[in-house]
Tab-separated table of C-alpha atoms in Angstrom:
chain	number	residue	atom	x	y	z
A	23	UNK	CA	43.723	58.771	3.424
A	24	UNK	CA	43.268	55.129	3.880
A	25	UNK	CA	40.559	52.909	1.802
A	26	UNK	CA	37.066	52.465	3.078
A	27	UNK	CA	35.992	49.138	3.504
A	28	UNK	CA	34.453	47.627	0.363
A	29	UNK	CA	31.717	45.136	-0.206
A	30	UNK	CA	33.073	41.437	-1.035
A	31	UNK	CA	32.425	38.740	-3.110
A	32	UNK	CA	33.177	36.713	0.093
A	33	UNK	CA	29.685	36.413	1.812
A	34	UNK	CA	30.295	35.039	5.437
A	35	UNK	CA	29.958	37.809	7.936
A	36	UNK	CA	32.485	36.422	9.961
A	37	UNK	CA	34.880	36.275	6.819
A	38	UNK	CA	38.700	36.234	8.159
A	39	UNK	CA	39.556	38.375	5.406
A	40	UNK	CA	37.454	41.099	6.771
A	41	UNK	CA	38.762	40.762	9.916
A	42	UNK	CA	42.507	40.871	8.514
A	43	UNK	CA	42.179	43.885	6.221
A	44	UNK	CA	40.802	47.154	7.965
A	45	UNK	CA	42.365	49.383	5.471
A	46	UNK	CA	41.652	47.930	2.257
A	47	UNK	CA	38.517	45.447	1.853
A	48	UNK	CA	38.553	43.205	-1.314
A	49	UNK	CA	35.432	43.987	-3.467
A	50	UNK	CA	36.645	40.804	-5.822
A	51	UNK	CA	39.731	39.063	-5.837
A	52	UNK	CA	40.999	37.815	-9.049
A	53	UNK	CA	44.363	35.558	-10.025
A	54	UNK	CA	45.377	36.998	-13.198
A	55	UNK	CA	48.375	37.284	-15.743
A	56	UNK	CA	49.142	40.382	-17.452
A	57	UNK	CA	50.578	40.078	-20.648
A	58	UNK	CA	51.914	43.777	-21.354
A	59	UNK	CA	49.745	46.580	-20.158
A	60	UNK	CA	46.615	44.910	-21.278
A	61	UNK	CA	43.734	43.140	-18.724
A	62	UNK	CA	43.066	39.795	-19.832
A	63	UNK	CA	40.156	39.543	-17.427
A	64	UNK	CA	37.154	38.236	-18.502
A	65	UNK	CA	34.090	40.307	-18.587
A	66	UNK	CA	36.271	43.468	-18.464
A	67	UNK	CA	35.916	45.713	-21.417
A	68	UNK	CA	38.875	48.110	-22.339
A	69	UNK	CA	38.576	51.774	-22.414
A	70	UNK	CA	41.174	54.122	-23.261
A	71	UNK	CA	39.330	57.059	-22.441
A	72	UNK	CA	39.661	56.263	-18.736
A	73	UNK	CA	43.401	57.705	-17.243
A	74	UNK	CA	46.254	55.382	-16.742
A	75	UNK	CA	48.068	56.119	-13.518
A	76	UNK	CA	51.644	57.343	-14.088
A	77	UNK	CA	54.412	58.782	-11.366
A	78	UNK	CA	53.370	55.818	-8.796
A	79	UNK	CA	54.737	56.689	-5.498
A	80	UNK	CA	54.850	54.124	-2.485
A	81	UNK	CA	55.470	55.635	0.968
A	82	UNK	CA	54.405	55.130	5.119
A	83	UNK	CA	56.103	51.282	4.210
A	84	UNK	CA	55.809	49.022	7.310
A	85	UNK	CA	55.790	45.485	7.537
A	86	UNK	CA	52.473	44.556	6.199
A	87	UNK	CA	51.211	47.687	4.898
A	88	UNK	CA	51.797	50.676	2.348
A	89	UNK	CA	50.303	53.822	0.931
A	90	UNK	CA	50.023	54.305	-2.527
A	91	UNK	CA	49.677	57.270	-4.662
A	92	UNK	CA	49.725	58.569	-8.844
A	93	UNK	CA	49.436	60.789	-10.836
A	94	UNK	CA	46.181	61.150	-13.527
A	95	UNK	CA	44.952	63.155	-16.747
A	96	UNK	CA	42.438	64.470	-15.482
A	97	UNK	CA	40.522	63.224	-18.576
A	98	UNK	CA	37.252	61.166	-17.591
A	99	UNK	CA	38.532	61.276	-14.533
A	100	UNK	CA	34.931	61.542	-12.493
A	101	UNK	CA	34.146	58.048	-14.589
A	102	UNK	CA	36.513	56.231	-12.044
A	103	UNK	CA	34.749	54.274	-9.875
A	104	UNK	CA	37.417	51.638	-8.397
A	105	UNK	CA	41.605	51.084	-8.598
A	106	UNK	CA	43.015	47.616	-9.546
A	107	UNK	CA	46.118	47.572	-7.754
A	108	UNK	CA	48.508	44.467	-9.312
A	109	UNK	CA	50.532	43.727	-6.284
A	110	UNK	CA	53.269	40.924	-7.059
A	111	UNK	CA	56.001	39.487	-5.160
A	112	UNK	CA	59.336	39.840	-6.527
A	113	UNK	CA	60.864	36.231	-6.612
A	114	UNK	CA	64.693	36.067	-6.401
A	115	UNK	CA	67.280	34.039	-4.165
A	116	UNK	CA	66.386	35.127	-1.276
A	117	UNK	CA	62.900	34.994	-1.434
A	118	UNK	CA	60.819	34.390	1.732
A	119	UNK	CA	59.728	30.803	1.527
A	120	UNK	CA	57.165	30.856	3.746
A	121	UNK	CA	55.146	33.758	2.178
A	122	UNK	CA	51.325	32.421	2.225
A	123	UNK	CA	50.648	30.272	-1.308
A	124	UNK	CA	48.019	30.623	-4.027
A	125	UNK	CA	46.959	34.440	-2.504
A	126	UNK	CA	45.574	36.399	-5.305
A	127	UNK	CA	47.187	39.824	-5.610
A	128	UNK	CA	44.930	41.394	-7.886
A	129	UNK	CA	43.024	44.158	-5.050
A	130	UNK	CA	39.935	46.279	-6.055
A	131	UNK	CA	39.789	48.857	-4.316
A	132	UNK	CA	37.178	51.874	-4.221
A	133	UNK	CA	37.901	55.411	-6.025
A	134	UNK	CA	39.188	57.106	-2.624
A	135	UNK	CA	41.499	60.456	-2.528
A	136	UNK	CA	44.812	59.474	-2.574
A	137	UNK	CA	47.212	58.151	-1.299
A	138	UNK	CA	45.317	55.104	-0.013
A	139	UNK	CA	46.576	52.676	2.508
A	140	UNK	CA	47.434	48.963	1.538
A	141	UNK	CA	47.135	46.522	4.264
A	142	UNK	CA	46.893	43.040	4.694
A	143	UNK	CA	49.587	40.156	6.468
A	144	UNK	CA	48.051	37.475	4.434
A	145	UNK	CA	49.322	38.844	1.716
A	146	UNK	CA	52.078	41.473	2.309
A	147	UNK	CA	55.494	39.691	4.308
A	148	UNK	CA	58.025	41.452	5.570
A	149	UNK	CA	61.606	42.837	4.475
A	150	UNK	CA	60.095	41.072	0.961
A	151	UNK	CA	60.019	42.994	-2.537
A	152	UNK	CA	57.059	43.596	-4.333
A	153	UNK	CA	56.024	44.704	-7.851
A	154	UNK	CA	53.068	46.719	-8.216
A	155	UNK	CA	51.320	48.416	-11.000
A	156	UNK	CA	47.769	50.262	-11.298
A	157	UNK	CA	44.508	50.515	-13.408
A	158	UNK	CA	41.809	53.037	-13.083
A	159	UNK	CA	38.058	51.423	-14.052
A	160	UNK	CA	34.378	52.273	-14.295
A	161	UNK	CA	32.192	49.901	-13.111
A	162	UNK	CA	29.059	49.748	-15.528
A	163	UNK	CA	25.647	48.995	-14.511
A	164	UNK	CA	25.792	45.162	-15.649
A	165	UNK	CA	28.575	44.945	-13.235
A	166	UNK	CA	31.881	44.870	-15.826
A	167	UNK	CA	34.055	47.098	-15.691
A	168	UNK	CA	35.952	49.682	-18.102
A	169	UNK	CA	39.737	50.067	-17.668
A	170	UNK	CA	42.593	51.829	-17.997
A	171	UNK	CA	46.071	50.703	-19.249
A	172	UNK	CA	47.636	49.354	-16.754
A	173	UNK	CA	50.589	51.681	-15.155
A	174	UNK	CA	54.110	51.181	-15.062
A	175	UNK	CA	55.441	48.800	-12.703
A	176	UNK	CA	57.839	49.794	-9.886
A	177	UNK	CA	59.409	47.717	-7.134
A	178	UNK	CA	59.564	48.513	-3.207
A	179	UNK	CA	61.042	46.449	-0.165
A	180	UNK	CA	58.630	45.775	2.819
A	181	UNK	CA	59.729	46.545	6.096
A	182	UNK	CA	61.375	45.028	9.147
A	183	UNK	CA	59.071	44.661	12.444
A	184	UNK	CA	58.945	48.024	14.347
A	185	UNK	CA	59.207	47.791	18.132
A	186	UNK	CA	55.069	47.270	18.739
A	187	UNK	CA	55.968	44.315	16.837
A	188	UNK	CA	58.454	42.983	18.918
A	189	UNK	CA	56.893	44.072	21.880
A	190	UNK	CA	54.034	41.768	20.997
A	191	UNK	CA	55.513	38.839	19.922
A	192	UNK	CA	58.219	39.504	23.340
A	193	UNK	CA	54.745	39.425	25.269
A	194	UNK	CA	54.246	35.940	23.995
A	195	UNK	CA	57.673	35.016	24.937
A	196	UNK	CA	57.461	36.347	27.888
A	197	UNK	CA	53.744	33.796	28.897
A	198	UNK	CA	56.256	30.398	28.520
A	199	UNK	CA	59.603	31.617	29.493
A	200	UNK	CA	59.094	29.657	32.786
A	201	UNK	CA	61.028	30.128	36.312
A	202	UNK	CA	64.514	31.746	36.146
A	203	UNK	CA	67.453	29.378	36.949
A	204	UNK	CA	71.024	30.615	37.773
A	205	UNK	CA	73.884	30.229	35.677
A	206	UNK	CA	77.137	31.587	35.747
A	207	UNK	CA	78.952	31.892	32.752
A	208	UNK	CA	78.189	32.443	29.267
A	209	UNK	CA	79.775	29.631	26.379
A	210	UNK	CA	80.421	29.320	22.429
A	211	UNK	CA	80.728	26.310	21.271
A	212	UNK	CA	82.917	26.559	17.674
A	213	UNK	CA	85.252	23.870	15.877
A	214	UNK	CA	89.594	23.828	16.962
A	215	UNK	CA	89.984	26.107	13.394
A	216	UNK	CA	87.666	28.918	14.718
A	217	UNK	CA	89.749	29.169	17.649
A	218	UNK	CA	92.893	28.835	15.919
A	219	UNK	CA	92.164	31.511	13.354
A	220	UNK	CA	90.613	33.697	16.170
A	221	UNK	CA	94.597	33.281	17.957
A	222	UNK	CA	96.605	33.397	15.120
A	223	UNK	CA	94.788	35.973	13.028
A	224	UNK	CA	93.137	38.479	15.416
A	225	UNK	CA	95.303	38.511	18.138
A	226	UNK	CA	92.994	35.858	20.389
A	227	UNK	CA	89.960	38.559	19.905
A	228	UNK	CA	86.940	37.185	18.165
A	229	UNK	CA	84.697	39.500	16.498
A	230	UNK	CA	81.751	40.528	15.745
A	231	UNK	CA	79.861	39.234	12.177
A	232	UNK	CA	76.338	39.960	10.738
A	233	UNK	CA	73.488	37.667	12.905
A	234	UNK	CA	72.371	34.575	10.235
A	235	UNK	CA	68.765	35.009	9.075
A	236	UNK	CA	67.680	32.348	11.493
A	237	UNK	CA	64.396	33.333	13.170
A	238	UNK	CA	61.271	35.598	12.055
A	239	UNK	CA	61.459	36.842	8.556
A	240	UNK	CA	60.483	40.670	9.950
A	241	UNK	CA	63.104	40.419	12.713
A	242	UNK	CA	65.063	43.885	12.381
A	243	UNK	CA	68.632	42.203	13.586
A	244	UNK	CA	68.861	39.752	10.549
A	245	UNK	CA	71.828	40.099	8.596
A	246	UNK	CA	72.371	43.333	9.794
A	247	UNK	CA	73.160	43.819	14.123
A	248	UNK	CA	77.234	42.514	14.210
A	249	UNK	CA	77.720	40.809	17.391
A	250	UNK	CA	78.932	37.390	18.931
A	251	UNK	CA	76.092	34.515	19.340
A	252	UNK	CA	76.713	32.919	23.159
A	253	UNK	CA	74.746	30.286	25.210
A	254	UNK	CA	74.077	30.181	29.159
A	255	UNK	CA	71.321	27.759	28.638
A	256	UNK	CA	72.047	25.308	32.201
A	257	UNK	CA	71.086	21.098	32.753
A	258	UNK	CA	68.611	21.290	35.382
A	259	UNK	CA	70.009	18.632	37.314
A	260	UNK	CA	73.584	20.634	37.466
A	261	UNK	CA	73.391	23.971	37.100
A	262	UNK	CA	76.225	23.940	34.440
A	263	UNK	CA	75.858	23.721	30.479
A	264	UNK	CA	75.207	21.039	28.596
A	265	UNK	CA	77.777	18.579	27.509
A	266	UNK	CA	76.338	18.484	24.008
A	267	UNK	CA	76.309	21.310	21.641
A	268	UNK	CA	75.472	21.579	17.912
A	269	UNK	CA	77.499	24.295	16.583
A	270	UNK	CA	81.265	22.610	17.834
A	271	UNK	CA	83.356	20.330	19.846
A	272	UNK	CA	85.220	23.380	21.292
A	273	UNK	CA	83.982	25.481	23.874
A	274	UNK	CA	85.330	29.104	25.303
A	275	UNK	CA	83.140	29.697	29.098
A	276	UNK	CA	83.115	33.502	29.281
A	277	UNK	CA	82.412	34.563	33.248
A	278	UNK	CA	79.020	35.702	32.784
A	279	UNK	CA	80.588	39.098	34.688
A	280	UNK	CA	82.617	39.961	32.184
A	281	UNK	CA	79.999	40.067	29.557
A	282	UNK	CA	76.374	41.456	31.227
A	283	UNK	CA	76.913	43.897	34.033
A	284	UNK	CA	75.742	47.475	34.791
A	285	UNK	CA	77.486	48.617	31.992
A	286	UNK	CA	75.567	47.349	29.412
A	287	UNK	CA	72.014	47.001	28.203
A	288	UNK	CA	69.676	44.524	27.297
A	289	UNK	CA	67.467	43.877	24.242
A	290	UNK	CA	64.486	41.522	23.293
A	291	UNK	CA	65.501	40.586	19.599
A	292	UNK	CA	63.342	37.677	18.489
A	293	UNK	CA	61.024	34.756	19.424
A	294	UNK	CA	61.010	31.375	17.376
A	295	UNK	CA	60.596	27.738	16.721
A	296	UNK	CA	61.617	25.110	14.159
A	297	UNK	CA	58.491	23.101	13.630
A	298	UNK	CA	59.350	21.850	16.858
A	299	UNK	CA	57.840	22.023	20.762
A	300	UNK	CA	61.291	24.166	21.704
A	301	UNK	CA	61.369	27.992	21.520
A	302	UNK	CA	64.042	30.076	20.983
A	303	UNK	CA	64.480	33.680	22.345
A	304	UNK	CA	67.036	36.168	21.271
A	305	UNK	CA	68.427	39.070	23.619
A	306	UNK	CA	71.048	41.090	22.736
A	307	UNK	CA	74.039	42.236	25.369
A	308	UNK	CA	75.571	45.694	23.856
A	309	UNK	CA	78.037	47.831	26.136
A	310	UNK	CA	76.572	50.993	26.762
A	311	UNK	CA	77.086	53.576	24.118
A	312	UNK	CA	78.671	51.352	21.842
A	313	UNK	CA	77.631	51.022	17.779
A	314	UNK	CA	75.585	47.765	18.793
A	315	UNK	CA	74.258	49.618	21.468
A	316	UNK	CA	73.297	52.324	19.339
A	317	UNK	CA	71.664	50.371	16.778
A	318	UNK	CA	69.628	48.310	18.910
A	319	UNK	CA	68.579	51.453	21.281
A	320	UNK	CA	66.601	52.407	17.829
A	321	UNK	CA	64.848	49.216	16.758
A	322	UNK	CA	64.601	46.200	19.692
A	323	UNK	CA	62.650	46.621	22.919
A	324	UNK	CA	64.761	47.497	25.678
A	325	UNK	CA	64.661	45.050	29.011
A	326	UNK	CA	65.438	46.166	32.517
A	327	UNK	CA	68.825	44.124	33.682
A	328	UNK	CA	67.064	42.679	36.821
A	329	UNK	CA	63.703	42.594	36.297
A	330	UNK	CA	62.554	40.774	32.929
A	331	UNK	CA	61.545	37.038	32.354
A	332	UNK	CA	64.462	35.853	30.419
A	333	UNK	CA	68.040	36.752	31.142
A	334	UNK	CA	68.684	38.875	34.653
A	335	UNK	CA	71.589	40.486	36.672
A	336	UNK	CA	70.570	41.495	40.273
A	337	UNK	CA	73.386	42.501	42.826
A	338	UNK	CA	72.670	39.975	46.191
A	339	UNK	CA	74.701	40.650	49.398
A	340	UNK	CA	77.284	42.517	47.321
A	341	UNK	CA	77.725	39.801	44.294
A	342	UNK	CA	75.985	39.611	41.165
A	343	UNK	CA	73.740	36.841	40.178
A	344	UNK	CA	72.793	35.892	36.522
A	345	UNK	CA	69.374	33.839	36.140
A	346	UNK	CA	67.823	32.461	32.764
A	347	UNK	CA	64.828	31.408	31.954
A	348	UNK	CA	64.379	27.736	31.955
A	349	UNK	CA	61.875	27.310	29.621
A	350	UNK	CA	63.154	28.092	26.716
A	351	UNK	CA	66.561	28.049	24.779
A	352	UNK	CA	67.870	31.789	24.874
A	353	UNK	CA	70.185	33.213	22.111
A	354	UNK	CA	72.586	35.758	23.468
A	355	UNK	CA	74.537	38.216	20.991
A	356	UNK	CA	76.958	40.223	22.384
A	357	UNK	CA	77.854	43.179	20.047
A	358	UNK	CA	81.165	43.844	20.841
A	359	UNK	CA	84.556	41.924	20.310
A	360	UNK	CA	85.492	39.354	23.115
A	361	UNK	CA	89.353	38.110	24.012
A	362	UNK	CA	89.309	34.490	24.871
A	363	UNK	CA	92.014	35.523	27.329
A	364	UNK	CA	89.019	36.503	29.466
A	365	UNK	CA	87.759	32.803	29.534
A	366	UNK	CA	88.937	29.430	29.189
A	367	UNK	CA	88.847	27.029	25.552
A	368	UNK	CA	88.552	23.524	26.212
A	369	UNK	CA	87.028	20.236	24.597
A	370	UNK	CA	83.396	19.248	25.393
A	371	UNK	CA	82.935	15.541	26.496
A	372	UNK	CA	79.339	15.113	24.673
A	373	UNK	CA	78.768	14.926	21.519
A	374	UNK	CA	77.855	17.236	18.455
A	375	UNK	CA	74.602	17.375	17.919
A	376	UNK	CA	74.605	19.607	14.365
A	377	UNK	CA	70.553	18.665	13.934
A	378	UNK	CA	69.708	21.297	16.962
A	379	UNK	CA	71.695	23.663	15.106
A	380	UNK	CA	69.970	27.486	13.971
A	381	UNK	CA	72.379	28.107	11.641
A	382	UNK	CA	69.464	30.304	9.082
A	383	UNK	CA	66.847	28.075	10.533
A	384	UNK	CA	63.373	29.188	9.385
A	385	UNK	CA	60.726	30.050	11.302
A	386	UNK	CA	57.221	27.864	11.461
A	387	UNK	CA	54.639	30.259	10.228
A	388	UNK	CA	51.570	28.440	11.611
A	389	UNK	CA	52.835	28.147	15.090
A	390	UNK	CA	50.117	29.670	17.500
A	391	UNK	CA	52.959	30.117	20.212
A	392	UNK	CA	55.030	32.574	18.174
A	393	UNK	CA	53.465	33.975	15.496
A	394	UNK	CA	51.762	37.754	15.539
A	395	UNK	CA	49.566	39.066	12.899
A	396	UNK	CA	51.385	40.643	10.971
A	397	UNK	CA	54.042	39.194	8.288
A	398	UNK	CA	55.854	36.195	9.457
């Protein structure tokens, strides 16, 4: 069952926090450090009659929401009027940077049946670990409260997006993507070793590693879809790719044929910037039926091959044409291995440009363009 809306301390009417939690309302929001199991809130009065949650249980875990559920005595249980619920993120290495600052995690919620829903994107980010623990209190007619000990703490790992989420934030891709331009082949752009290893060490194949965790935090292909990151990106002016790149002054050109055809489908995987005025789209080429193809199939939005506003292959007096969309830079991963004997490896003429690269770039959070509400 999820929580009823509460009263807040916040008085506006047109509060944003009311209009970002639907689940769980905020009936005070405190910043406070527990030392133990013991509140060190002022004005709150400690009671051990009063159960202490044990046997937590998180489930239904999506990006920016949970449910929660415990176990009581059933000891002065009808006292309970409201749940403090001690939600903390877990810092470690790999922490997401760009989780909102100075949000108070200390929720007070209503006595409701459990398990109650948890929701709120200003302060829950995705694929990020939390720690949570759990008071019952009484609230007295002075308005302090009794407590409860507070509960064992137990971690849990937020979610990736789910495909609404991608769908929306592909929606807002899909308002600047701008005209489609043809192109006809697809490029990498590496340095001489990556070439040299891919020849001498896997017989002139290169394959498929883990995607970087460049682009939104949620984004379900981060560190975990394999595939090959190509370009088909085209100068206006020419019609051919750039002369520049930031990732290499080698370059293998891949006949765009070879790689996106009838016999393979096509995936919206992200949509990002850099605190700058480009965006970046990722789509993802998988061979039908293949693991890549399987794992995307499950988790991205699926895009028809000729009819979408970012990467197309339509069949024209018996040829196929490739178009991409002009206005912004499109990320292609192609999930399975590629021979460079099916291209050409030469030397670009421009120069390398390694402050455009995406190498585990972050996303900007407070970009209107790209951002959804939910975790960033």
């Amino acid at each position: 069952m999820e929580v009823p809306r509460l009263s807040q301390h916040i008085n506006s009417p047109n509060s944003p926090c009311e209009e970002m939690i639907k689940n769980l309302s905020l009936e005070s929001i405190q910043l406070c450090e527990r030392d133990g199991n013991k509140s060190q809130d002022s004005g709150i009065a400690e009671m051990e009659e009063l159960p202490v949650p044990h046997n937590i249980k998180i489930s239904n875990i999506t990006c920016d929401s949970f449910k929660i559920s415990w176990e009581m005595d059933s000891k002065s249980k009808d006292r309970i009027t409201h749940y403090f619920i001690d939600l903390n993120k877990k810092e470690n290495k790999n922490s997401n940077k760009f989780k909102h600052k100075d949000v108070p995690t200390k929720l007070v919620a209503k006595a409701v049946p459990l398990p109650m829903t948890v929701r709120g994107h200003w302060f829950l980010s995705p694929r990020t670990e939390y720690t949570v623990a759990v008071q019952t209190a009484s609230k007295q007619v002075d308005g302090d409260y009794v407590v409860s000990e507070w509960s064992e703490i137990i971690e849990f790992c937020t979610a990736d997006y789910s495909k609404v989420h991608l769908t929306q934030l592909m929606e807002k891709a899909e308002a600047i993507a701008g005209r489609m331009l043809k192109f006809s082949v697809f490029y990498r752009n590496q340095h001489k070793e990556y070439f040299d290893n891919t020849r001498t060490h896997h017989g002139n194949v290169m394959q498929p590693s883990p995607k970087d965790n460049s682009g939104s935090h949620g984004s379900p292909i981060s560190a975990k879809l394999e595939g090959i990151f190509f370009s088909c990106n085209t100068e206006f002016n020419t019609g051919k790719p750039p002369q520049d790149s930031p990732y290499g002054r080698y370059r293998v050109e891949i006949p765009a044929e070879r790689l996106f055809n009838p016999n393979t489908n096509l995936y919206f995987g992200d949509f990002y910037c850099m605190y700058t005025a480009y965006h970046y789209v990722i789509v993802v080429i998988a061979p039908v039926g293949s693991p890549g193809d399987e794992f995307c199939k499950q988790r991205l939005p699926q895009l028809s091959l000729s009819d979408n506003k970012f990467l197309t292959c339509t069949e024209e007096e018996g040829s196929l044409v490739f178009r991409h969309a002009q206005d912004v830079i499109l990320e292609v991963i192609y999930t399975d291995p590629v021979d460079l004997s099916w291209g050409k490896v030469a030397e670009i003429i421009g120069h390398q440009l390694m402050s455009l690269s995406t190498a585990n770039a972050k996303k900007d959070p407070s970009c209107k363009t790209c951002n959804i509400s939910v975790g960033r």
